[in-house]
Structure formats: C-alpha cells, structure tokens
C-alpha cells in the first residue's frame, strides 16, 4: 500500500528521520512560454500541489515536487501545510502553465498563469524565474484564489474561500483573483 505524501512526511518526522532531496536547478530567466498543450488523448494523472509556509521569511511556497517540499521542510525552515490541490504535471487541452518566480529581496514565491505577468515580474520587480510548477485548468475545477500582502511581501494561494476571506479581512492580504483551477486535494 502506497502512503500519501503528507503521511510519509509525518511518519518520517515521528521516526526522527530527515529525508533528502535533490536541489532544484536554477534557470537564467524566462525565455519563452512553454510549449502548447498536448492532445487530450495523452492526459496523465494529477499530482499534489504541496503547500508550505516559512514564518521567518513570511513566504508561502507551493511545489508539485515532493523532494523539493521535503528539502524546504528539512533544511529551509518551512512548515508543511498540506496539499493545496491537484494539478497536471504536463500540459494538455484545457490547461495552462503555472509559472513560479521567486524574489530574494522579499522572500516571496509568486505563481501566475500569465506569461506577460511573469516576464514583468522578472524584468522589473526583482523576481527570478524558477520554471513551471505544473499545469492548472482554465475553468471547471476548484478555483485557486490568489492574494497578496504588501506588508509581508507574500503571495498566498488557497482553494478555501473562507481561508481567503480570513486572509483578506484579518491578515492584511489583498484579493488578486483566481490564479487557475485545480482538482480538490
């Protein structure tokens, strides 16, 4: 029987073990948008979009790469918060790339499906392009709400509307719309 990612992490932590992860290769910057979607007949299974948070860096971090999530937890001071939703690991009809960028100055991970927005963040706002996290649907699934706190320098994404409303009403976040659509966790 295969254990789920959060249970695997919990089991490792209970045993006092540290898991290892391969480092993410750095990229020079956004050169061009990813290739067009593959035909619908080549659809693959969804993967978990893991959500982590660093209180020290005031940064929400999302990744579909389990080794990267484990590394952030074990070595970078992030707390694992669960699965935000499920996304596609490859492009197919009805999906768009979810680009990931990082601002070392703000300690902020930023995710967008808008290529022009990614290029602007890279060219003008001090973000490094880190690649495509995965592919989200343009509609028809659970909305992934996007919020931003200028005071904290943090982008926050959630499928839980009540959590988004709380961040807006009580935590100083501004609602920025829907980043894309994901399958529920």
PDB file of C-alpha atoms in Angstrom:
ATOM      1  CA  UNK A   1       0.000   0.000   0.000  1.00  0.00           C
ATOM      2  CA  UNK A   2       1.427   3.406  -1.002  1.00  0.00           C
ATOM      3  CA  UNK A   3       1.364   6.139   1.635  1.00  0.00           C
ATOM      4  CA  UNK A   4       0.248   9.643   0.778  1.00  0.00           C
ATOM      5  CA  UNK A   5       2.865  12.418   0.752  1.00  0.00           C
ATOM      6  CA  UNK A   6       1.706  14.118   3.995  1.00  0.00           C
ATOM      7  CA  UNK A   7       1.568  10.786   5.836  1.00  0.00           C
ATOM      8  CA  UNK A   8       5.027   9.876   4.574  1.00  0.00           C
ATOM      9  CA  UNK A   9       6.391  13.165   5.941  1.00  0.00           C
ATOM     10  CA  UNK A  10       4.574  12.665   9.231  1.00  0.00           C
ATOM     11  CA  UNK A  11       5.958   9.129   9.541  1.00  0.00           C
ATOM     12  CA  UNK A  12       9.496  10.345   8.847  1.00  0.00           C
ATOM     13  CA  UNK A  13       9.157  13.122  11.390  1.00  0.00           C
ATOM     14  CA  UNK A  14       7.768  10.751  14.013  1.00  0.00           C
ATOM     15  CA  UNK A  15      10.749   8.479  13.451  1.00  0.00           C
ATOM     16  CA  UNK A  16      13.109  11.452  13.767  1.00  0.00           C
ATOM     17  CA  UNK A  17      14.412  10.914  10.258  1.00  0.00           C
ATOM     18  CA  UNK A  18      15.452  13.610   7.845  1.00  0.00           C
ATOM     19  CA  UNK A  19      14.570  12.987   4.236  1.00  0.00           C
ATOM     20  CA  UNK A  20      16.826  14.159   1.445  1.00  0.00           C
ATOM     21  CA  UNK A  21      16.001  15.928  -1.757  1.00  0.00           C
ATOM     22  CA  UNK A  22      17.810  16.840  -4.919  1.00  0.00           C
ATOM     23  CA  UNK A  23      18.318  20.612  -5.381  1.00  0.00           C
ATOM     24  CA  UNK A  24      16.220  22.409  -7.973  1.00  0.00           C
ATOM     25  CA  UNK A  25      18.363  23.540 -10.908  1.00  0.00           C
ATOM     26  CA  UNK A  26      18.454  27.314 -11.341  1.00  0.00           C
ATOM     27  CA  UNK A  27      17.302  28.840 -14.606  1.00  0.00           C
ATOM     28  CA  UNK A  28      18.567  32.020 -16.176  1.00  0.00           C
ATOM     29  CA  UNK A  29      15.156  33.571 -16.715  1.00  0.00           C
ATOM     30  CA  UNK A  30      12.019  33.384 -18.769  1.00  0.00           C
ATOM     31  CA  UNK A  31      12.990  32.966 -22.398  1.00  0.00           C
ATOM     32  CA  UNK A  32       9.695  31.875 -23.949  1.00  0.00           C
ATOM     33  CA  UNK A  33       6.371  30.468 -22.896  1.00  0.00           C
ATOM     34  CA  UNK A  34       6.116  26.669 -22.532  1.00  0.00           C
ATOM     35  CA  UNK A  35       5.001  24.543 -25.483  1.00  0.00           C
ATOM     36  CA  UNK A  36       1.361  24.296 -26.471  1.00  0.00           C
ATOM     37  CA  UNK A  37      -0.846  21.767 -24.730  1.00  0.00           C
ATOM     38  CA  UNK A  38      -0.683  18.122 -25.738  1.00  0.00           C
ATOM     39  CA  UNK A  39      -3.778  16.482 -27.221  1.00  0.00           C
ATOM     40  CA  UNK A  40      -6.427  15.360 -24.743  1.00  0.00           C
ATOM     41  CA  UNK A  41      -5.733  11.684 -25.510  1.00  0.00           C
ATOM     42  CA  UNK A  42      -2.360  11.977 -23.727  1.00  0.00           C
ATOM     43  CA  UNK A  43      -3.770  13.151 -20.392  1.00  0.00           C
ATOM     44  CA  UNK A  44      -1.835  11.911 -17.363  1.00  0.00           C
ATOM     45  CA  UNK A  45      -2.785  11.605 -13.715  1.00  0.00           C
ATOM     46  CA  UNK A  46      -2.823  14.645 -11.461  1.00  0.00           C
ATOM     47  CA  UNK A  47      -0.114  15.340  -8.883  1.00  0.00           C
ATOM     48  CA  UNK A  48      -0.333  17.002  -5.489  1.00  0.00           C
ATOM     49  CA  UNK A  49       0.489  20.707  -5.189  1.00  0.00           C
ATOM     50  CA  UNK A  50       2.147  20.814  -1.757  1.00  0.00           C
ATOM     51  CA  UNK A  51       1.759  23.947   0.362  1.00  0.00           C
ATOM     52  CA  UNK A  52       4.442  25.067   2.828  1.00  0.00           C
ATOM     53  CA  UNK A  53       4.961  28.221   4.865  1.00  0.00           C
ATOM     54  CA  UNK A  54       8.019  29.932   6.320  1.00  0.00           C
ATOM     55  CA  UNK A  55       7.145  32.195   9.250  1.00  0.00           C
ATOM     56  CA  UNK A  56      10.707  33.527   9.332  1.00  0.00           C
ATOM     57  CA  UNK A  57      10.573  34.503   5.660  1.00  0.00           C
ATOM     58  CA  UNK A  58       6.832  35.191   5.641  1.00  0.00           C
ATOM     59  CA  UNK A  59       6.605  33.096   2.466  1.00  0.00           C
ATOM     60  CA  UNK A  60       4.071  30.609   1.158  1.00  0.00           C
ATOM     61  CA  UNK A  61       5.735  28.027  -1.097  1.00  0.00           C
ATOM     62  CA  UNK A  62       3.940  25.607  -3.432  1.00  0.00           C
ATOM     63  CA  UNK A  63       5.517  22.724  -5.310  1.00  0.00           C
ATOM     64  CA  UNK A  64       4.463  19.561  -7.104  1.00  0.00           C
ATOM     65  CA  UNK A  65       7.896  18.070  -6.407  1.00  0.00           C
ATOM     66  CA  UNK A  66       7.833  16.013  -3.201  1.00  0.00           C
ATOM     67  CA  UNK A  67      11.646  16.043  -2.816  1.00  0.00           C
ATOM     68  CA  UNK A  68      11.609  19.828  -3.060  1.00  0.00           C
ATOM     69  CA  UNK A  69       8.874  20.050  -0.394  1.00  0.00           C
ATOM     70  CA  UNK A  70      10.883  17.767   1.905  1.00  0.00           C
ATOM     71  CA  UNK A  71      14.018  19.865   1.362  1.00  0.00           C
ATOM     72  CA  UNK A  72      12.131  23.073   2.192  1.00  0.00           C
ATOM     73  CA  UNK A  73      10.802  21.423   5.352  1.00  0.00           C
ATOM     74  CA  UNK A  74      14.063  19.804   6.491  1.00  0.00           C
ATOM     75  CA  UNK A  75      16.562  22.486   5.507  1.00  0.00           C
ATOM     76  CA  UNK A  76      14.881  25.816   4.798  1.00  0.00           C
ATOM     77  CA  UNK A  77      12.586  26.334   7.783  1.00  0.00           C
ATOM     78  CA  UNK A  78       9.247  25.764   6.060  1.00  0.00           C
ATOM     79  CA  UNK A  79       6.262  24.157   7.790  1.00  0.00           C
ATOM     80  CA  UNK A  80       4.230  21.672   5.746  1.00  0.00           C
ATOM     81  CA  UNK A  81       0.579  22.781   5.489  1.00  0.00           C
ATOM     82  CA  UNK A  82      -0.833  20.013   3.289  1.00  0.00           C
ATOM     83  CA  UNK A  83      -1.964  19.697  -0.299  1.00  0.00           C
ATOM     84  CA  UNK A  84      -3.435  22.854  -1.822  1.00  0.00           C
ATOM     85  CA  UNK A  85      -4.959  20.919  -4.719  1.00  0.00           C
ATOM     86  CA  UNK A  86      -4.054  18.611  -7.583  1.00  0.00           C
ATOM     87  CA  UNK A  87      -2.560  19.796 -10.850  1.00  0.00           C
ATOM     88  CA  UNK A  88      -1.322  18.231 -14.069  1.00  0.00           C
ATOM     89  CA  UNK A  89       2.411  17.503 -14.394  1.00  0.00           C
ATOM     90  CA  UNK A  90       2.273  18.054 -18.177  1.00  0.00           C
ATOM     91  CA  UNK A  91       0.287  20.294 -20.485  1.00  0.00           C
ATOM     92  CA  UNK A  92      -2.884  19.098 -22.154  1.00  0.00           C
ATOM     93  CA  UNK A  93      -6.051  20.587 -23.592  1.00  0.00           C
ATOM     94  CA  UNK A  94      -7.776  22.942 -21.152  1.00  0.00           C
ATOM     95  CA  UNK A  95      -4.680  23.635 -19.025  1.00  0.00           C
ATOM     96  CA  UNK A  96      -2.143  26.443 -18.800  1.00  0.00           C
ATOM     97  CA  UNK A  97       1.322  26.590 -17.272  1.00  0.00           C
ATOM     98  CA  UNK A  98       1.610  27.778 -13.661  1.00  0.00           C
ATOM     99  CA  UNK A  99       4.872  29.745 -13.684  1.00  0.00           C
ATOM    100  CA  UNK A 100       6.892  30.024 -10.480  1.00  0.00           C
ATOM    101  CA  UNK A 101       9.053  33.023  -9.634  1.00  0.00           C
ATOM    102  CA  UNK A 102      10.960  33.978  -6.511  1.00  0.00           C
ATOM    103  CA  UNK A 103      12.020  37.362  -5.133  1.00  0.00           C
ATOM    104  CA  UNK A 104      15.044  37.017  -2.825  1.00  0.00           C
ATOM    105  CA  UNK A 105      14.575  40.644  -1.705  1.00  0.00           C
ATOM    106  CA  UNK A 106      11.037  39.995  -0.455  1.00  0.00           C
ATOM    107  CA  UNK A 107      11.483  36.272   0.239  1.00  0.00           C
ATOM    108  CA  UNK A 108       8.348  35.724  -1.857  1.00  0.00           C
ATOM    109  CA  UNK A 109       7.286  32.942  -4.195  1.00  0.00           C
ATOM    110  CA  UNK A 110       4.926  34.175  -6.894  1.00  0.00           C
ATOM    111  CA  UNK A 111       2.839  31.964  -9.196  1.00  0.00           C
ATOM    112  CA  UNK A 112       0.995  33.075 -12.317  1.00  0.00           C
ATOM    113  CA  UNK A 113      -0.516  31.612 -15.460  1.00  0.00           C
ATOM    114  CA  UNK A 114       0.001  34.910 -17.297  1.00  0.00           C
ATOM    115  CA  UNK A 115       3.275  34.809 -19.227  1.00  0.00           C
ATOM    116  CA  UNK A 116       3.421  38.607 -19.625  1.00  0.00           C
ATOM    117  CA  UNK A 117       2.981  38.993 -15.852  1.00  0.00           C
ATOM    118  CA  UNK A 118       5.827  36.523 -15.260  1.00  0.00           C
ATOM    119  CA  UNK A 119       8.104  38.407 -17.665  1.00  0.00           C
ATOM    120  CA  UNK A 120       7.241  41.730 -15.987  1.00  0.00           C
ATOM    121  CA  UNK A 121       8.000  40.313 -12.527  1.00  0.00           C
ATOM    122  CA  UNK A 122      11.337  39.027 -13.846  1.00  0.00           C
ATOM    123  CA  UNK A 123      12.333  42.157 -15.764  1.00  0.00           C
ATOM    124  CA  UNK A 124      11.018  44.858 -13.425  1.00  0.00           C
ATOM    125  CA  UNK A 125      10.202  43.556  -9.947  1.00  0.00           C
ATOM    126  CA  UNK A 126      13.304  41.620  -8.890  1.00  0.00           C
ATOM    127  CA  UNK A 127      11.917  38.091  -9.294  1.00  0.00           C
ATOM    128  CA  UNK A 128      13.919  35.106 -10.571  1.00  0.00           C
ATOM    129  CA  UNK A 129      12.135  32.712 -12.897  1.00  0.00           C
ATOM    130  CA  UNK A 130      12.138  29.170 -11.429  1.00  0.00           C
ATOM    131  CA  UNK A 131      10.161  27.345 -14.116  1.00  0.00           C
ATOM    132  CA  UNK A 132       6.754  25.741 -14.470  1.00  0.00           C
ATOM    133  CA  UNK A 133       5.310  24.214 -11.301  1.00  0.00           C
ATOM    134  CA  UNK A 134       2.716  22.279 -13.283  1.00  0.00           C
ATOM    135  CA  UNK A 135      -0.419  22.911 -15.293  1.00  0.00           C
ATOM    136  CA  UNK A 136      -3.754  24.182 -13.995  1.00  0.00           C
ATOM    137  CA  UNK A 137      -7.123  24.226 -15.685  1.00  0.00           C
ATOM    138  CA  UNK A 138      -8.583  27.420 -17.109  1.00  0.00           C
ATOM    139  CA  UNK A 139     -12.037  26.572 -15.694  1.00  0.00           C
ATOM    140  CA  UNK A 140     -14.304  23.788 -14.495  1.00  0.00           C
ATOM    141  CA  UNK A 141     -12.444  22.808 -11.334  1.00  0.00           C
ATOM    142  CA  UNK A 142     -11.892  24.354  -7.875  1.00  0.00           C
ATOM    143  CA  UNK A 143     -10.636  27.956  -8.109  1.00  0.00           C
ATOM    144  CA  UNK A 144      -7.152  28.604  -6.713  1.00  0.00           C
ATOM    145  CA  UNK A 145      -7.560  32.057  -5.159  1.00  0.00           C
ATOM    146  CA  UNK A 146      -4.580  34.427  -5.231  1.00  0.00           C
ATOM    147  CA  UNK A 147      -3.934  37.008  -2.507  1.00  0.00           C
ATOM    148  CA  UNK A 148      -1.017  39.302  -1.719  1.00  0.00           C
ATOM    149  CA  UNK A 149       0.207  41.044   1.419  1.00  0.00           C
ATOM    150  CA  UNK A 150       2.368  44.066   0.602  1.00  0.00           C
ATOM    151  CA  UNK A 151       3.297  44.450   4.275  1.00  0.00           C
ATOM    152  CA  UNK A 152       4.525  40.848   4.493  1.00  0.00           C
ATOM    153  CA  UNK A 153       5.730  40.643   0.877  1.00  0.00           C
ATOM    154  CA  UNK A 154       3.846  37.343   0.470  1.00  0.00           C
ATOM    155  CA  UNK A 155       1.646  35.809  -2.205  1.00  0.00           C
ATOM    156  CA  UNK A 156      -0.862  33.316  -0.812  1.00  0.00           C
ATOM    157  CA  UNK A 157      -2.921  30.768  -2.765  1.00  0.00           C
ATOM    158  CA  UNK A 158      -5.826  28.679  -1.482  1.00  0.00           C
ATOM    159  CA  UNK A 159      -8.865  26.793  -2.757  1.00  0.00           C
ATOM    160  CA  UNK A 160     -10.696  27.503   0.505  1.00  0.00           C
ATOM    161  CA  UNK A 161     -12.861  30.611   0.109  1.00  0.00           C
ATOM    162  CA  UNK A 162     -13.261  31.034   3.884  1.00  0.00           C
ATOM    163  CA  UNK A 163      -9.472  30.981   4.280  1.00  0.00           C
ATOM    164  CA  UNK A 164      -9.135  33.587   1.512  1.00  0.00           C
ATOM    165  CA  UNK A 165     -11.761  35.801   3.173  1.00  0.00           C
ATOM    166  CA  UNK A 166      -9.976  35.484   6.534  1.00  0.00           C
ATOM    167  CA  UNK A 167      -6.644  36.462   4.948  1.00  0.00           C
ATOM    168  CA  UNK A 168      -8.358  39.475   3.362  1.00  0.00           C
ATOM    169  CA  UNK A 169     -10.361  40.575   6.415  1.00  0.00           C
ATOM    170  CA  UNK A 170      -7.891  39.811   9.207  1.00  0.00           C
ATOM    171  CA  UNK A 171      -4.360  39.285   7.888  1.00  0.00           C
ATOM    172  CA  UNK A 172      -3.805  42.255   5.567  1.00  0.00           C
ATOM    173  CA  UNK A 173      -3.972  40.418   2.231  1.00  0.00           C
ATOM    174  CA  UNK A 174      -5.431  41.906  -0.947  1.00  0.00           C
ATOM    175  CA  UNK A 175      -7.516  39.647  -3.174  1.00  0.00           C
ATOM    176  CA  UNK A 176      -5.954  39.374  -6.647  1.00  0.00           C
ATOM    177  CA  UNK A 177      -8.393  36.954  -8.311  1.00  0.00           C
ATOM    178  CA  UNK A 178      -8.206  33.336  -9.416  1.00  0.00           C
ATOM    179  CA  UNK A 179      -4.765  32.046 -10.395  1.00  0.00           C
ATOM    180  CA  UNK A 180      -6.232  28.973 -12.109  1.00  0.00           C
ATOM    181  CA  UNK A 181      -8.331  25.932 -11.319  1.00  0.00           C
ATOM    182  CA  UNK A 182      -7.202  22.722  -9.605  1.00  0.00           C
ATOM    183  CA  UNK A 183      -8.700  19.407  -8.582  1.00  0.00           C
ATOM    184  CA  UNK A 184      -9.582  19.309  -4.867  1.00  0.00           C
ATOM    185  CA  UNK A 185      -6.971  17.846  -2.553  1.00  0.00           C
TER     186      UNK A 185
END
